[in-house]
Amino acid sequence: MSTPFRYTEPLPPKSATGTVAEVYAQIALDFGIAEPVTFVVLSSAPELLAPTWALMRESLIAGAGSRTGKELAALGVSLANKCPFCVDAHTVLLHATGDHGLAERLARGEAPQSEEHARVLAWGRHTRVPGAALEPYPFPREHAPAYLGTALTFHFINRIASALLTENLLPAGAQRFRAVRSLAGRTLARTVRRPARPGTALALLDHIDPGEAPAWADGTPVGLAYAALLRAAMRGAGLLDTDDHHLVEQTLQDWDGSHPPLTLDGFPDRRERPGARLALLAALAPYRITDEDVAAWRRPEHTDHCLVHLVAYGAFVAVDRIESSLSAQIIREAL
């Protein structure tokens, strides 16, 4: 029987307990999809699952600004990261907002007719480049925490999806048919268009320290969720030895947002440094992770929990590089 999970075997959502069950309940209520595989794949690591959901909920769903605009920003991020799963998901969600014509233009690879929509989509694409000039924003400045949080959320989720899931949003790739996309979106319309109260997801987090929230979040719940995910994702560094950890961190410091060449020049050999290779692929080109890469790293003691943490670490090192450049840019402009 086919499964959307490439390298893990998550427990059936109906058997979930504790934090995982609480997250699933919120997802069903506020996202409209009972058990989305982008979150189920993280369920072996509840400490990652909860803040990932919290960051998405507090930015994309409950954050300020139009849902259409934030879906466009997320779609731009997903296009920049070459994540077909997430591109298809955001196209369906644009149908859910009622923007059917926009959704289908984008599904055909065409530009939005509206200049405002085109600017938001381009802005989302541009966020992949660390240090890129993201201002003036194509949305009101007071909406910036939600839009920035949405972009950073999907820089993370894109990498998780590309590394650990197949490309098909729906079985047999049914999302490629217009009627299916439209119907799927319409089934989510009531939930997507319903206002959500900010801050609800924070109750799922183990540790909240307002002092750790980034300045760009401007005191919103988005910043607390981001800080919680940063803390949880970076724990995956413990799966690498000191030299591999240093290699990953240094490589990302020098990253300019480009995709690696087909030859993967400069990537460690999978036989010699499989952990560093897997983490770097998760950061820079998760769609290039192969069965051989995972098999070379995985040993009997490496459970699904370990694999999810290593991929999440690599993914978040890239997110942190983007966010750090963004924060530095905001500080410079404030001086």
mmCIF file with all atom_site columns, N, CA, C and O in Angstrom, residues 112-139:
data_model
loop_
_atom_site.group_PDB
_atom_site.id
_atom_site.type_symbol
_atom_site.label_atom_id
_atom_site.label_alt_id
_atom_site.label_comp_id
_atom_site.label_asym_id
_atom_site.label_entity_id
_atom_site.label_seq_id
_atom_site.pdbx_PDB_ins_code
_atom_site.Cartn_x
_atom_site.Cartn_y
_atom_site.Cartn_z
_atom_site.occupancy
_atom_site.B_iso_or_equiv
_atom_site.pdbx_formal_charge
_atom_site.auth_seq_id
_atom_site.auth_comp_id
_atom_site.auth_asym_id
_atom_site.auth_atom_id
_atom_site.pdbx_PDB_model_num
ATOM 1   N N  . PRO A 1 112 ? 0.037  36.534 -11.764 1.00 0.00 ? 112 PRO A N  1
ATOM 2   C CA . PRO A 1 112 ? -1.247 37.119 -11.342 1.00 0.00 ? 112 PRO A CA 1
ATOM 3   C C  . PRO A 1 112 ? -1.580 38.347 -12.188 1.00 0.00 ? 112 PRO A C  1
ATOM 4   O O  . PRO A 1 112 ? -0.681 39.069 -12.634 1.00 0.00 ? 112 PRO A O  1
ATOM 5   N N  . GLN A 1 113 ? -2.850 38.582 -12.418 1.00 0.00 ? 113 GLN A N  1
ATOM 6   C CA . GLN A 1 113 ? -3.271 39.767 -13.156 1.00 0.00 ? 113 GLN A CA 1
ATOM 7   C C  . GLN A 1 113 ? -3.091 41.027 -12.330 1.00 0.00 ? 113 GLN A C  1
ATOM 8   O O  . GLN A 1 113 ? -2.762 42.084 -12.862 1.00 0.00 ? 113 GLN A O  1
ATOM 9   N N  . SER A 1 114 ? -3.309 40.909 -11.026 1.00 0.00 ? 114 SER A N  1
ATOM 10  C CA . SER A 1 114 ? -3.193 42.054 -10.131 1.00 0.00 ? 114 SER A CA 1
ATOM 11  C C  . SER A 1 114 ? -1.719 42.351 -9.839  1.00 0.00 ? 114 SER A C  1
ATOM 12  O O  . SER A 1 114 ? -0.951 41.456 -9.473  1.00 0.00 ? 114 SER A O  1
ATOM 13  N N  . GLU A 1 115 ? -1.347 43.625 -9.971  1.00 0.00 ? 115 GLU A N  1
ATOM 14  C CA . GLU A 1 115 ? 0.030  44.013 -9.660  1.00 0.00 ? 115 GLU A CA 1
ATOM 15  C C  . GLU A 1 115 ? 0.344  43.777 -8.190  1.00 0.00 ? 115 GLU A C  1
ATOM 16  O O  . GLU A 1 115 ? 1.449  43.351 -7.838  1.00 0.00 ? 115 GLU A O  1
ATOM 17  N N  . GLU A 1 116 ? -0.640 44.035 -7.325  1.00 0.00 ? 116 GLU A N  1
ATOM 18  C CA . GLU A 1 116 ? -0.429 43.806 -5.891  1.00 0.00 ? 116 GLU A CA 1
ATOM 19  C C  . GLU A 1 116 ? -0.140 42.338 -5.611  1.00 0.00 ? 116 GLU A C  1
ATOM 20  O O  . GLU A 1 116 ? 0.800  42.002 -4.872  1.00 0.00 ? 116 GLU A O  1
ATOM 21  N N  . HIS A 1 117 ? -0.921 41.437 -6.208  1.00 0.00 ? 117 HIS A N  1
ATOM 22  C CA . HIS A 1 117 ? -0.683 40.010 -6.024  1.00 0.00 ? 117 HIS A CA 1
ATOM 23  C C  . HIS A 1 117 ? 0.674  39.602 -6.580  1.00 0.00 ? 117 HIS A C  1
ATOM 24  O O  . HIS A 1 117 ? 1.380  38.780 -5.972  1.00 0.00 ? 117 HIS A O  1
ATOM 25  N N  . ALA A 1 118 ? 1.036  40.143 -7.722  1.00 0.00 ? 118 ALA A N  1
ATOM 26  C CA . ALA A 1 118 ? 2.327  39.801 -8.335  1.00 0.00 ? 118 ALA A CA 1
ATOM 27  C C  . ALA A 1 118 ? 3.483  40.225 -7.440  1.00 0.00 ? 118 ALA A C  1
ATOM 28  O O  . ALA A 1 118 ? 4.487  39.498 -7.306  1.00 0.00 ? 118 ALA A O  1
ATOM 29  N N  . ARG A 1 119 ? 3.349  41.380 -6.798  1.00 0.00 ? 119 ARG A N  1
ATOM 30  C CA . ARG A 1 119 ? 4.415  41.873 -5.926  1.00 0.00 ? 119 ARG A CA 1
ATOM 31  C C  . ARG A 1 119 ? 4.572  40.993 -4.690  1.00 0.00 ? 119 ARG A C  1
ATOM 32  O O  . ARG A 1 119 ? 5.687  40.710 -4.245  1.00 0.00 ? 119 ARG A O  1
ATOM 33  N N  . VAL A 1 120 ? 3.454  40.545 -4.119  1.00 0.00 ? 120 VAL A N  1
ATOM 34  C CA . VAL A 1 120 ? 3.527  39.672 -2.939  1.00 0.00 ? 120 VAL A CA 1
ATOM 35  C C  . VAL A 1 120 ? 4.153  38.330 -3.305  1.00 0.00 ? 120 VAL A C  1
ATOM 36  O O  . VAL A 1 120 ? 4.992  37.793 -2.567  1.00 0.00 ? 120 VAL A O  1
ATOM 37  N N  . LEU A 1 121 ? 3.752  37.775 -4.445  1.00 0.00 ? 121 LEU A N  1
ATOM 38  C CA . LEU A 1 121 ? 4.325  36.502 -4.900  1.00 0.00 ? 121 LEU A CA 1
ATOM 39  C C  . LEU A 1 121 ? 5.830  36.644 -5.114  1.00 0.00 ? 121 LEU A C  1
ATOM 40  O O  . LEU A 1 121 ? 6.610  35.778 -4.676  1.00 0.00 ? 121 LEU A O  1
ATOM 41  N N  . ALA A 1 122 ? 6.251  37.729 -5.765  1.00 0.00 ? 122 ALA A N  1
ATOM 42  C CA . ALA A 1 122 ? 7.683  37.948 -6.002  1.00 0.00 ? 122 ALA A CA 1
ATOM 43  C C  . ALA A 1 122 ? 8.427  38.152 -4.692  1.00 0.00 ? 122 ALA A C  1
ATOM 44  O O  . ALA A 1 122 ? 9.557  37.672 -4.522  1.00 0.00 ? 122 ALA A O  1
ATOM 45  N N  . TRP A 1 123 ? 7.799  38.851 -3.746  1.00 0.00 ? 123 TRP A N  1
ATOM 46  C CA . TRP A 1 123 ? 8.416  39.061 -2.435  1.00 0.00 ? 123 TRP A CA 1
ATOM 47  C C  . TRP A 1 123 ? 8.679  37.715 -1.762  1.00 0.00 ? 123 TRP A C  1
ATOM 48  O O  . TRP A 1 123 ? 9.755  37.486 -1.206  1.00 0.00 ? 123 TRP A O  1
ATOM 49  N N  . GLY A 1 124 ? 7.683  36.822 -1.802  1.00 0.00 ? 124 GLY A N  1
ATOM 50  C CA . GLY A 1 124 ? 7.866  35.507 -1.205  1.00 0.00 ? 124 GLY A CA 1
ATOM 51  C C  . GLY A 1 124 ? 9.029  34.761 -1.826  1.00 0.00 ? 124 GLY A C  1
ATOM 52  O O  . GLY A 1 124 ? 9.849  34.149 -1.125  1.00 0.00 ? 124 GLY A O  1
ATOM 53  N N  . ARG A 1 125 ? 9.124  34.793 -3.146  1.00 0.00 ? 125 ARG A N  1
ATOM 54  C CA . ARG A 1 125 ? 10.252 34.138 -3.838  1.00 0.00 ? 125 ARG A CA 1
ATOM 55  C C  . ARG A 1 125 ? 11.581 34.717 -3.368  1.00 0.00 ? 125 ARG A C  1
ATOM 56  O O  . ARG A 1 125 ? 12.563 33.999 -3.167  1.00 0.00 ? 125 ARG A O  1
ATOM 57  N N  . HIS A 1 126 ? 11.603 36.035 -3.194  1.00 0.00 ? 126 HIS A N  1
ATOM 58  C CA . HIS A 1 126 ? 12.854 36.741 -2.906  1.00 0.00 ? 126 HIS A CA 1
ATOM 59  C C  . HIS A 1 126 ? 13.390 36.433 -1.518  1.00 0.00 ? 126 HIS A C  1
ATOM 60  O O  . HIS A 1 126 ? 14.579 36.623 -1.241  1.00 0.00 ? 126 HIS A O  1
ATOM 61  N N  . THR A 1 127 ? 12.520 35.957 -0.618  1.00 0.00 ? 127 THR A N  1
ATOM 62  C CA . THR A 1 127 ? 12.966 35.710 0.757   1.00 0.00 ? 127 THR A CA 1
ATOM 63  C C  . THR A 1 127 ? 13.966 34.572 0.853   1.00 0.00 ? 127 THR A C  1
ATOM 64  O O  . THR A 1 127 ? 14.619 34.427 1.897   1.00 0.00 ? 127 THR A O  1
ATOM 65  N N  . ARG A 1 128 ? 14.120 33.752 -0.176  1.00 0.00 ? 128 ARG A N  1
ATOM 66  C CA . ARG A 1 128 ? 15.105 32.665 -0.111  1.00 0.00 ? 128 ARG A CA 1
ATOM 67  C C  . ARG A 1 128 ? 16.536 33.202 -0.069  1.00 0.00 ? 128 ARG A C  1
ATOM 68  O O  . ARG A 1 128 ? 17.453 32.505 0.412   1.00 0.00 ? 128 ARG A O  1
ATOM 69  N N  . VAL A 1 129 ? 16.746 34.395 -0.557  1.00 0.00 ? 129 VAL A N  1
ATOM 70  C CA . VAL A 1 129 ? 18.103 34.947 -0.669  1.00 0.00 ? 129 VAL A CA 1
ATOM 71  C C  . VAL A 1 129 ? 18.467 35.686 0.619   1.00 0.00 ? 129 VAL A C  1
ATOM 72  O O  . VAL A 1 129 ? 17.902 36.748 0.905   1.00 0.00 ? 129 VAL A O  1
ATOM 73  N N  . PRO A 1 130 ? 19.390 35.158 1.424   1.00 0.00 ? 130 PRO A N  1
ATOM 74  C CA . PRO A 1 130 ? 19.757 35.850 2.668   1.00 0.00 ? 130 PRO A CA 1
ATOM 75  C C  . PRO A 1 130 ? 20.304 37.240 2.371   1.00 0.00 ? 130 PRO A C  1
ATOM 76  O O  . PRO A 1 130 ? 21.148 37.424 1.491   1.00 0.00 ? 130 PRO A O  1
ATOM 77  N N  . GLY A 1 131 ? 19.790 38.221 3.091   1.00 0.00 ? 131 GLY A N  1
ATOM 78  C CA . GLY A 1 131 ? 20.268 39.589 2.907   1.00 0.00 ? 131 GLY A CA 1
ATOM 79  C C  . GLY A 1 131 ? 19.591 40.341 1.792   1.00 0.00 ? 131 GLY A C  1
ATOM 80  O O  . GLY A 1 131 ? 19.912 41.518 1.558   1.00 0.00 ? 131 GLY A O  1
ATOM 81  N N  . ALA A 1 132 ? 18.664 39.713 1.078   1.00 0.00 ? 132 ALA A N  1
ATOM 82  C CA . ALA A 1 132 ? 17.968 40.410 -0.007  1.00 0.00 ? 132 ALA A CA 1
ATOM 83  C C  . ALA A 1 132 ? 17.152 41.562 0.566   1.00 0.00 ? 132 ALA A C  1
ATOM 84  O O  . ALA A 1 132 ? 16.621 41.484 1.679   1.00 0.00 ? 132 ALA A O  1
ATOM 85  N N  . ALA A 1 133 ? 17.051 42.647 -0.190  1.00 0.00 ? 133 ALA A N  1
ATOM 86  C CA . ALA A 1 133 ? 16.263 43.799 0.254   1.00 0.00 ? 133 ALA A CA 1
ATOM 87  C C  . ALA A 1 133 ? 14.780 43.466 0.129   1.00 0.00 ? 133 ALA A C  1
ATOM 88  O O  . ALA A 1 133 ? 14.264 43.324 -0.978  1.00 0.00 ? 133 ALA A O  1
ATOM 89  N N  . LEU A 1 134 ? 14.107 43.298 1.259   1.00 0.00 ? 134 LEU A N  1
ATOM 90  C CA . LEU A 1 134 ? 12.694 42.907 1.261   1.00 0.00 ? 134 LEU A CA 1
ATOM 91  C C  . LEU A 1 134 ? 11.757 44.093 1.449   1.00 0.00 ? 134 LEU A C  1
ATOM 92  O O  . LEU A 1 134 ? 10.542 43.938 1.393   1.00 0.00 ? 134 LEU A O  1
ATOM 93  N N  . GLU A 1 135 ? 12.311 45.277 1.676   1.00 0.00 ? 135 GLU A N  1
ATOM 94  C CA . GLU A 1 135 ? 11.487 46.472 1.798   1.00 0.00 ? 135 GLU A CA 1
ATOM 95  C C  . GLU A 1 135 ? 11.699 47.364 0.582   1.00 0.00 ? 135 GLU A C  1
ATOM 96  O O  . GLU A 1 135 ? 12.753 47.331 -0.044  1.00 0.00 ? 135 GLU A O  1
ATOM 97  N N  . PRO A 1 136 ? 10.704 48.161 0.194   1.00 0.00 ? 136 PRO A N  1
ATOM 98  C CA . PRO A 1 136 ? 9.406  48.326 0.863   1.00 0.00 ? 136 PRO A CA 1
ATOM 99  C C  . PRO A 1 136 ? 8.541  47.074 0.716   1.00 0.00 ? 136 PRO A C  1
ATOM 100 O O  . PRO A 1 136 ? 8.549  46.420 -0.326  1.00 0.00 ? 136 PRO A O  1
ATOM 101 N N  . TYR A 1 137 ? 7.818  46.751 1.773   1.00 0.00 ? 137 TYR A N  1
ATOM 102 C CA . TYR A 1 137 ? 6.966  45.573 1.752   1.00 0.00 ? 137 TYR A CA 1
ATOM 103 C C  . TYR A 1 137 ? 5.778  45.775 0.809   1.00 0.00 ? 137 TYR A C  1
ATOM 104 O O  . TYR A 1 137 ? 5.260  46.894 0.698   1.00 0.00 ? 137 TYR A O  1
ATOM 105 N N  . PRO A 1 138 ? 5.322  44.714 0.171   1.00 0.00 ? 138 PRO A N  1
ATOM 106 C CA . PRO A 1 138 ? 4.129  44.807 -0.678  1.00 0.00 ? 138 PRO A CA 1
ATOM 107 C C  . PRO A 1 138 ? 2.842  44.601 0.121   1.00 0.00 ? 138 PRO A C  1
ATOM 108 O O  . PRO A 1 138 ? 1.841  44.097 -0.399  1.00 0.00 ? 138 PRO A O  1
ATOM 109 N N  . PHE A 1 139 ? 2.867  44.964 1.380   1.00 0.00 ? 139 PHE A N  1
ATOM 110 C CA . PHE A 1 139 ? 1.729  44.839 2.289   1.00 0.00 ? 139 PHE A CA 1
ATOM 111 C C  . PHE A 1 139 ? 1.926  45.875 3.386   1.00 0.00 ? 139 PHE A C  1
ATOM 112 O O  . PHE A 1 139 ? 3.039  46.401 3.562   1.00 0.00 ? 139 PHE A O  1
#
